[in-house]
mmCIF file of C-alpha atoms in Angstrom:
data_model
loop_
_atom_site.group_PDB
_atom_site.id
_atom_site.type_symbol
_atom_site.label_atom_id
_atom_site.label_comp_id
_atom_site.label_asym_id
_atom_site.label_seq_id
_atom_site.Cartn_x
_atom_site.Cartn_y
_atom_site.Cartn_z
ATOM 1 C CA UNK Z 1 -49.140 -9.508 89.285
ATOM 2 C CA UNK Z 2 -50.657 -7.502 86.376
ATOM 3 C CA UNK Z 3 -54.117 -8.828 86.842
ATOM 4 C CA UNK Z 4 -53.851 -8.150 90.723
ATOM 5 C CA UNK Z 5 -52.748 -4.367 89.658
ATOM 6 C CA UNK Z 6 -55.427 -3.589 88.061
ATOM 7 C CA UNK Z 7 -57.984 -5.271 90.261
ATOM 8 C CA UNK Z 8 -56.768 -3.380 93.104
ATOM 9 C CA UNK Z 9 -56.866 0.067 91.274
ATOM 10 C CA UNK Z 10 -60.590 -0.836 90.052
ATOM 11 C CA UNK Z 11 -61.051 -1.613 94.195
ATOM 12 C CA UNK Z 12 -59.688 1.558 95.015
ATOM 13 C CA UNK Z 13 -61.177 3.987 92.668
ATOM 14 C CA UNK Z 14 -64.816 2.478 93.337
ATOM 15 C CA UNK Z 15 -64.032 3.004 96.934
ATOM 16 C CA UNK Z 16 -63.952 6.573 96.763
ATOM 17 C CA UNK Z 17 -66.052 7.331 93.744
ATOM 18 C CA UNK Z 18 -68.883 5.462 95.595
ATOM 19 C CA UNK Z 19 -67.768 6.632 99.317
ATOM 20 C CA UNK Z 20 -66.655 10.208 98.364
ATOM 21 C CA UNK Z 21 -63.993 9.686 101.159
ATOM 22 C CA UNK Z 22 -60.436 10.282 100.330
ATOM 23 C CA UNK Z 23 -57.717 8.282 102.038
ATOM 24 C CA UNK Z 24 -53.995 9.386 101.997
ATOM 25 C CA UNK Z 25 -50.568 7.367 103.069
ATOM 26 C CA UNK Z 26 -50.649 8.303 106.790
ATOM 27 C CA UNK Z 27 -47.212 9.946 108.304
ATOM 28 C CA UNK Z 28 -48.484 8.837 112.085
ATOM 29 C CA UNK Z 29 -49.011 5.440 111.409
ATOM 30 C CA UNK Z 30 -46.321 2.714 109.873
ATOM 31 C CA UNK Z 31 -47.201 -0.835 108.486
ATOM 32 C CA UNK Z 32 -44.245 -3.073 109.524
ATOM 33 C CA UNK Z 33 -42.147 -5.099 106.248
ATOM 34 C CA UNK Z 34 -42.099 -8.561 107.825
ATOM 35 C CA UNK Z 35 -38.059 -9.844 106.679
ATOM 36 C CA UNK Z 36 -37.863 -11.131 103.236
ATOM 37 C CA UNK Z 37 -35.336 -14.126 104.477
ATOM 38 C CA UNK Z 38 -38.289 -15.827 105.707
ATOM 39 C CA UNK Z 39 -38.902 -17.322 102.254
ATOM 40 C CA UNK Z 40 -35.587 -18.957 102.910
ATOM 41 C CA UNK Z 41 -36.573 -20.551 106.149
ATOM 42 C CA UNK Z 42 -40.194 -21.887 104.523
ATOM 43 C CA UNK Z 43 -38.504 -23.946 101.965
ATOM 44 C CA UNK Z 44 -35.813 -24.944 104.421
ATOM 45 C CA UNK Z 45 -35.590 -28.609 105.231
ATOM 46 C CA UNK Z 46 -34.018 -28.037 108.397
ATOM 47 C CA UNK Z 47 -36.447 -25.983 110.058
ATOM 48 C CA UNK Z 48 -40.235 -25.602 110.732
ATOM 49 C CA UNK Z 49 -42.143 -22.888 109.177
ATOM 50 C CA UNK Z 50 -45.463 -22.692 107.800
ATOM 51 C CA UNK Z 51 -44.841 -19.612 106.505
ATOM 52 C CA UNK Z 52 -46.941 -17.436 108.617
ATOM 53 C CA UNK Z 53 -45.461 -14.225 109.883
ATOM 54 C CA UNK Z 54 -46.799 -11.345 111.687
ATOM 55 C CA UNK Z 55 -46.198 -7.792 110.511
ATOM 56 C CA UNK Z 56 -47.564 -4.995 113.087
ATOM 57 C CA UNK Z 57 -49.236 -1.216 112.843
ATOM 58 C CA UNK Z 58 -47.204 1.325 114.524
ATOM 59 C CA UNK Z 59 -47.004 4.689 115.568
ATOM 60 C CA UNK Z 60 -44.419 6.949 114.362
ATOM 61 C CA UNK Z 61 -42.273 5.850 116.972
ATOM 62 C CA UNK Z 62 -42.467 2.238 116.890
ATOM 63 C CA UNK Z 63 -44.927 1.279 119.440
ATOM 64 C CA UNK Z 64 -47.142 -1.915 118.283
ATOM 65 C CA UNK Z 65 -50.683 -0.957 118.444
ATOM 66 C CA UNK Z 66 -51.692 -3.602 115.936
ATOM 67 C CA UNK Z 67 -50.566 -7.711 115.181
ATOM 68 C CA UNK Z 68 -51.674 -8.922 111.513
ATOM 69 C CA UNK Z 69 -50.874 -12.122 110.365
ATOM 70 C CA UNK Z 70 -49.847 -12.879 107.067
ATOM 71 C CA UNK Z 71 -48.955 -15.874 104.546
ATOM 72 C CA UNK Z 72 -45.574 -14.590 103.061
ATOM 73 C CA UNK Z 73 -46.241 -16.779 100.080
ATOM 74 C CA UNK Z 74 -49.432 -14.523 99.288
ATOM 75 C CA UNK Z 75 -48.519 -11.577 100.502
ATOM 76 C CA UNK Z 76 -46.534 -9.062 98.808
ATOM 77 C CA UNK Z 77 -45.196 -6.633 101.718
ATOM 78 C CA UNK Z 78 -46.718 -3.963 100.031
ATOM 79 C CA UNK Z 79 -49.680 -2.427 101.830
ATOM 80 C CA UNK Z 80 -49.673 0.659 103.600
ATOM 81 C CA UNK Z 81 -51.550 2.813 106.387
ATOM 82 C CA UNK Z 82 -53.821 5.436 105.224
ATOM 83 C CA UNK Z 83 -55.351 7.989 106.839
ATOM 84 C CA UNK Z 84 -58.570 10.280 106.132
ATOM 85 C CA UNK Z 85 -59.170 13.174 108.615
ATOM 86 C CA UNK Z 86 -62.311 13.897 109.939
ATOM 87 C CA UNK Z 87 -63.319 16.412 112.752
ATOM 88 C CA UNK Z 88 -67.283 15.348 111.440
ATOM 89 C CA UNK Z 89 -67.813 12.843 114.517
ATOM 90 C CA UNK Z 90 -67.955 13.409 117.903
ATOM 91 C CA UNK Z 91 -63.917 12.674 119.705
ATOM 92 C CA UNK Z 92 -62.801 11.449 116.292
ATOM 93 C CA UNK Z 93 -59.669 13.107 114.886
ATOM 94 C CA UNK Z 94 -58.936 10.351 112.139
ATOM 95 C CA UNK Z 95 -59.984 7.356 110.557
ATOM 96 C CA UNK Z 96 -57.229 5.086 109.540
ATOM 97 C CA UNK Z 97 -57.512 1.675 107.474
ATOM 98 C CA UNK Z 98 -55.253 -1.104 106.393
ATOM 99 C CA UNK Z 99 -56.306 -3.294 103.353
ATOM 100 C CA UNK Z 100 -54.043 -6.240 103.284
ATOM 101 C CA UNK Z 101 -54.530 -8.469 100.003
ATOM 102 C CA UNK Z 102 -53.145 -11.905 99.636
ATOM 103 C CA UNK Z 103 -53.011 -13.199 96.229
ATOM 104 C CA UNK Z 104 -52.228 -17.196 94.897
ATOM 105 C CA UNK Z 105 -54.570 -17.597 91.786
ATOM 106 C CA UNK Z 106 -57.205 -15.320 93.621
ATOM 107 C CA UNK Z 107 -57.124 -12.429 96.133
ATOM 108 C CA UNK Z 108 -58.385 -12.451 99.591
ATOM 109 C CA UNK Z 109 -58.471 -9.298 101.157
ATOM 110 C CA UNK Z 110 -58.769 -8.378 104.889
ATOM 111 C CA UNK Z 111 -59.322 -4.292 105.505
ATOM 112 C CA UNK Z 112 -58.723 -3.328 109.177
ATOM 113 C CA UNK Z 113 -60.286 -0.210 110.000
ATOM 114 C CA UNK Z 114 -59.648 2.030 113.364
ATOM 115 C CA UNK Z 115 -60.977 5.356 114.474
ATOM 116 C CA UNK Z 116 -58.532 8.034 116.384
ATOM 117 C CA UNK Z 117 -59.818 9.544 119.241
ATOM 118 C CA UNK Z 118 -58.725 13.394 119.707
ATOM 119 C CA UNK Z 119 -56.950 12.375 122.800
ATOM 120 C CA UNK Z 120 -54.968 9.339 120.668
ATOM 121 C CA UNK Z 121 -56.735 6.076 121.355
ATOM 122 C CA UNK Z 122 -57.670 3.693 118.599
ATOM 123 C CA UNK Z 123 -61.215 2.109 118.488
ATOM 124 C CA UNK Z 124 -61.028 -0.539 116.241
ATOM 125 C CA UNK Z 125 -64.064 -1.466 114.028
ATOM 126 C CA UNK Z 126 -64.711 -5.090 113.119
ATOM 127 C CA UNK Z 127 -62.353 -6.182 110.172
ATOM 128 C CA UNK Z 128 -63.974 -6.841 106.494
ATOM 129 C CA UNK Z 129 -62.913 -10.245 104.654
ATOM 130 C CA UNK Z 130 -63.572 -10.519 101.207
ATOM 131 C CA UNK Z 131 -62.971 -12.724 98.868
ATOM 132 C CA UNK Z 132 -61.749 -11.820 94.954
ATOM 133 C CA UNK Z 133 -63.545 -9.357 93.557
ATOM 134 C CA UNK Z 134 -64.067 -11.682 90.511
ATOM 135 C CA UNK Z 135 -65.678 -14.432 91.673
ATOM 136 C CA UNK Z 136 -69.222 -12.539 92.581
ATOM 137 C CA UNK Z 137 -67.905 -8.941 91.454
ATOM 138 C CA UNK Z 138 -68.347 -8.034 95.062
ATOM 139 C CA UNK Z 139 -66.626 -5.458 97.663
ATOM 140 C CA UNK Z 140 -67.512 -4.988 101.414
ATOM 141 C CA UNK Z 141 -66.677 -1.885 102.624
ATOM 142 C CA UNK Z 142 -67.553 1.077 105.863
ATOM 143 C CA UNK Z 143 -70.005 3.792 104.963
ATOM 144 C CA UNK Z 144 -69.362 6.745 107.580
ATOM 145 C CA UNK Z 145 -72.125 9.259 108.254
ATOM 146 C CA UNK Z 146 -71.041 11.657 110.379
ATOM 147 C CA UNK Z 147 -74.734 13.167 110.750
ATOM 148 C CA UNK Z 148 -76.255 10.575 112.382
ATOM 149 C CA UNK Z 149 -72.761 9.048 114.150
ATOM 150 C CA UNK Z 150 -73.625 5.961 112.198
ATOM 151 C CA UNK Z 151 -71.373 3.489 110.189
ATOM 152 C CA UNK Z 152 -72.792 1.179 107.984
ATOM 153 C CA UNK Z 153 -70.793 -2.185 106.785
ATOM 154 C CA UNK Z 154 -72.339 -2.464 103.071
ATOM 155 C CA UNK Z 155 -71.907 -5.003 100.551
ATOM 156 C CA UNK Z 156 -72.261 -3.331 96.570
ATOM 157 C CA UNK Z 157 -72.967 -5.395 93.720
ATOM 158 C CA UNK Z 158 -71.553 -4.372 90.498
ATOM 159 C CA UNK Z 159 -72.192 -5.455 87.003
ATOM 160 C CA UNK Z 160 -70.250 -5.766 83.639
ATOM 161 C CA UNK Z 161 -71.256 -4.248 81.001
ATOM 162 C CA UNK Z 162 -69.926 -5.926 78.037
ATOM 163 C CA UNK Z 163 -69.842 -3.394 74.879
ATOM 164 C CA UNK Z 164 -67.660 -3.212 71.953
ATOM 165 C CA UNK Z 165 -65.168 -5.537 73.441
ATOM 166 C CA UNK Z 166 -64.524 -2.625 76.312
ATOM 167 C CA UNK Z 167 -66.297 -3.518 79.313
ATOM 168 C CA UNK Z 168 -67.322 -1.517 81.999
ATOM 169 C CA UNK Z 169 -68.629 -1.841 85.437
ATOM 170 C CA UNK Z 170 -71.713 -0.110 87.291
ATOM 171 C CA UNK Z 171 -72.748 -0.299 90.895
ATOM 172 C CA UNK Z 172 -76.042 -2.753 90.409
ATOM 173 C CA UNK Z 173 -77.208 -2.580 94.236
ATOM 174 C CA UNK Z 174 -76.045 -2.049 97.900
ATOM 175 C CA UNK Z 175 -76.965 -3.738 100.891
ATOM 176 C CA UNK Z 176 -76.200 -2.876 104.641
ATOM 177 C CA UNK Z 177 -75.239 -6.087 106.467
ATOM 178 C CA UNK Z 178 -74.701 -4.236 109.709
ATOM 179 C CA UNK Z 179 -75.519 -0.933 111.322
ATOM 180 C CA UNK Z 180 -72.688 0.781 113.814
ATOM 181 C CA UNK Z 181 -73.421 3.792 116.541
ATOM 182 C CA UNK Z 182 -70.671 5.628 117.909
ATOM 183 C CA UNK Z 183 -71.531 8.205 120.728
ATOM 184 C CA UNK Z 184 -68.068 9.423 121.087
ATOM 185 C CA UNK Z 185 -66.536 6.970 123.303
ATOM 186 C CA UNK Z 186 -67.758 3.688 121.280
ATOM 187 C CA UNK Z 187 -68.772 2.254 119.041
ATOM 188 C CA UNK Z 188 -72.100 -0.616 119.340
ATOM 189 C CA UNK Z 189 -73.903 -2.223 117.056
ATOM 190 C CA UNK Z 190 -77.897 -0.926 116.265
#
């Protein structure tokens, strides 16, 4: 659990020292618990379960907009929605994002990521799988440029920089995998 802390705080604070964009825990938007007594039922003889269980994004009054399936096993019920507001591109009030990681001996993390149109409809972008962070010392993440209505899904390499028994890690390179245009009612890829 430790190790997984501090991977995910390294994962976070590269996200938005390299991004510059600043997510908060959104108030609109609610990632669903899924119920703890399904751990029960998984190592239950009696009944069927593969341990699979769906928990949902909603809207501050309970309407599903959003199914995610997770491994209860893996998955810690503790991800949240955040939000980062943005009048930059055209019909876009927000930008909301999930990052849901499920951790055994390694971490696999999925990051859903939707815009909000002004009048309340969600365009969802295509969601990023990565694997852990330590085997290739790899993240994927969305690059938004608001001056060309572009969104770039870019991969950054980091090294380790061992020194004095303290290391430290430094973006090495970025690539763009895929190129996004939104004209204010979708989004298509370039």
């Amino acid at each position: 659990m430790k190790k997984r802390t501090i991977i995910l705080s390294i994962l976070l604070l590269f996200q938005f020292l390299v991004h510059g964009q600043e997510y908060t825990e959104s108030e609109e938007f609610i990632l669903t618990k899924y119920d703890t007594s399904l751990f029960e039922k998984m190592f239950s003889s009696s009944e069927e379960f593969n341990g699979n269980t769906q928990i949902y994004i909603t809207d501050s009054i309970g309407n599903k907009l959003k199914e995610i399936e997770v491994f209860i096993e893996t998955y810690e019920n503790d991800s949240k929605v955040e939000e980062f507001i943005t009048t930059d591109f055209k019909n876009i009030n927000k930008i909301i994002r999930v990052v849901i990681s499920q951790c055994a001996c390694y971490c696999d993390t999925s990051k859903y990521y939707f815009f909000v149109t002004n009048n309340k409809k969600l365009i969802e972008l295509p969601t990023i799988e990565e694997e852990d962070y330590e085997f290739e010392m790899k993240t994927i993440d969305y690059v938004f440029n608001a001056e060309s209505d572009t969104i770039e899904l870019t991969e950054f390499q980091d090294e380790m920089i061992k020194e004095n028994d303290n290391p430290t890690f430094k973006l090495k390179s970025k690539n763009v995998l895929k190129k996004y245009k939104w004209n204010g009612n979708e989004l298509n890829e370039k």
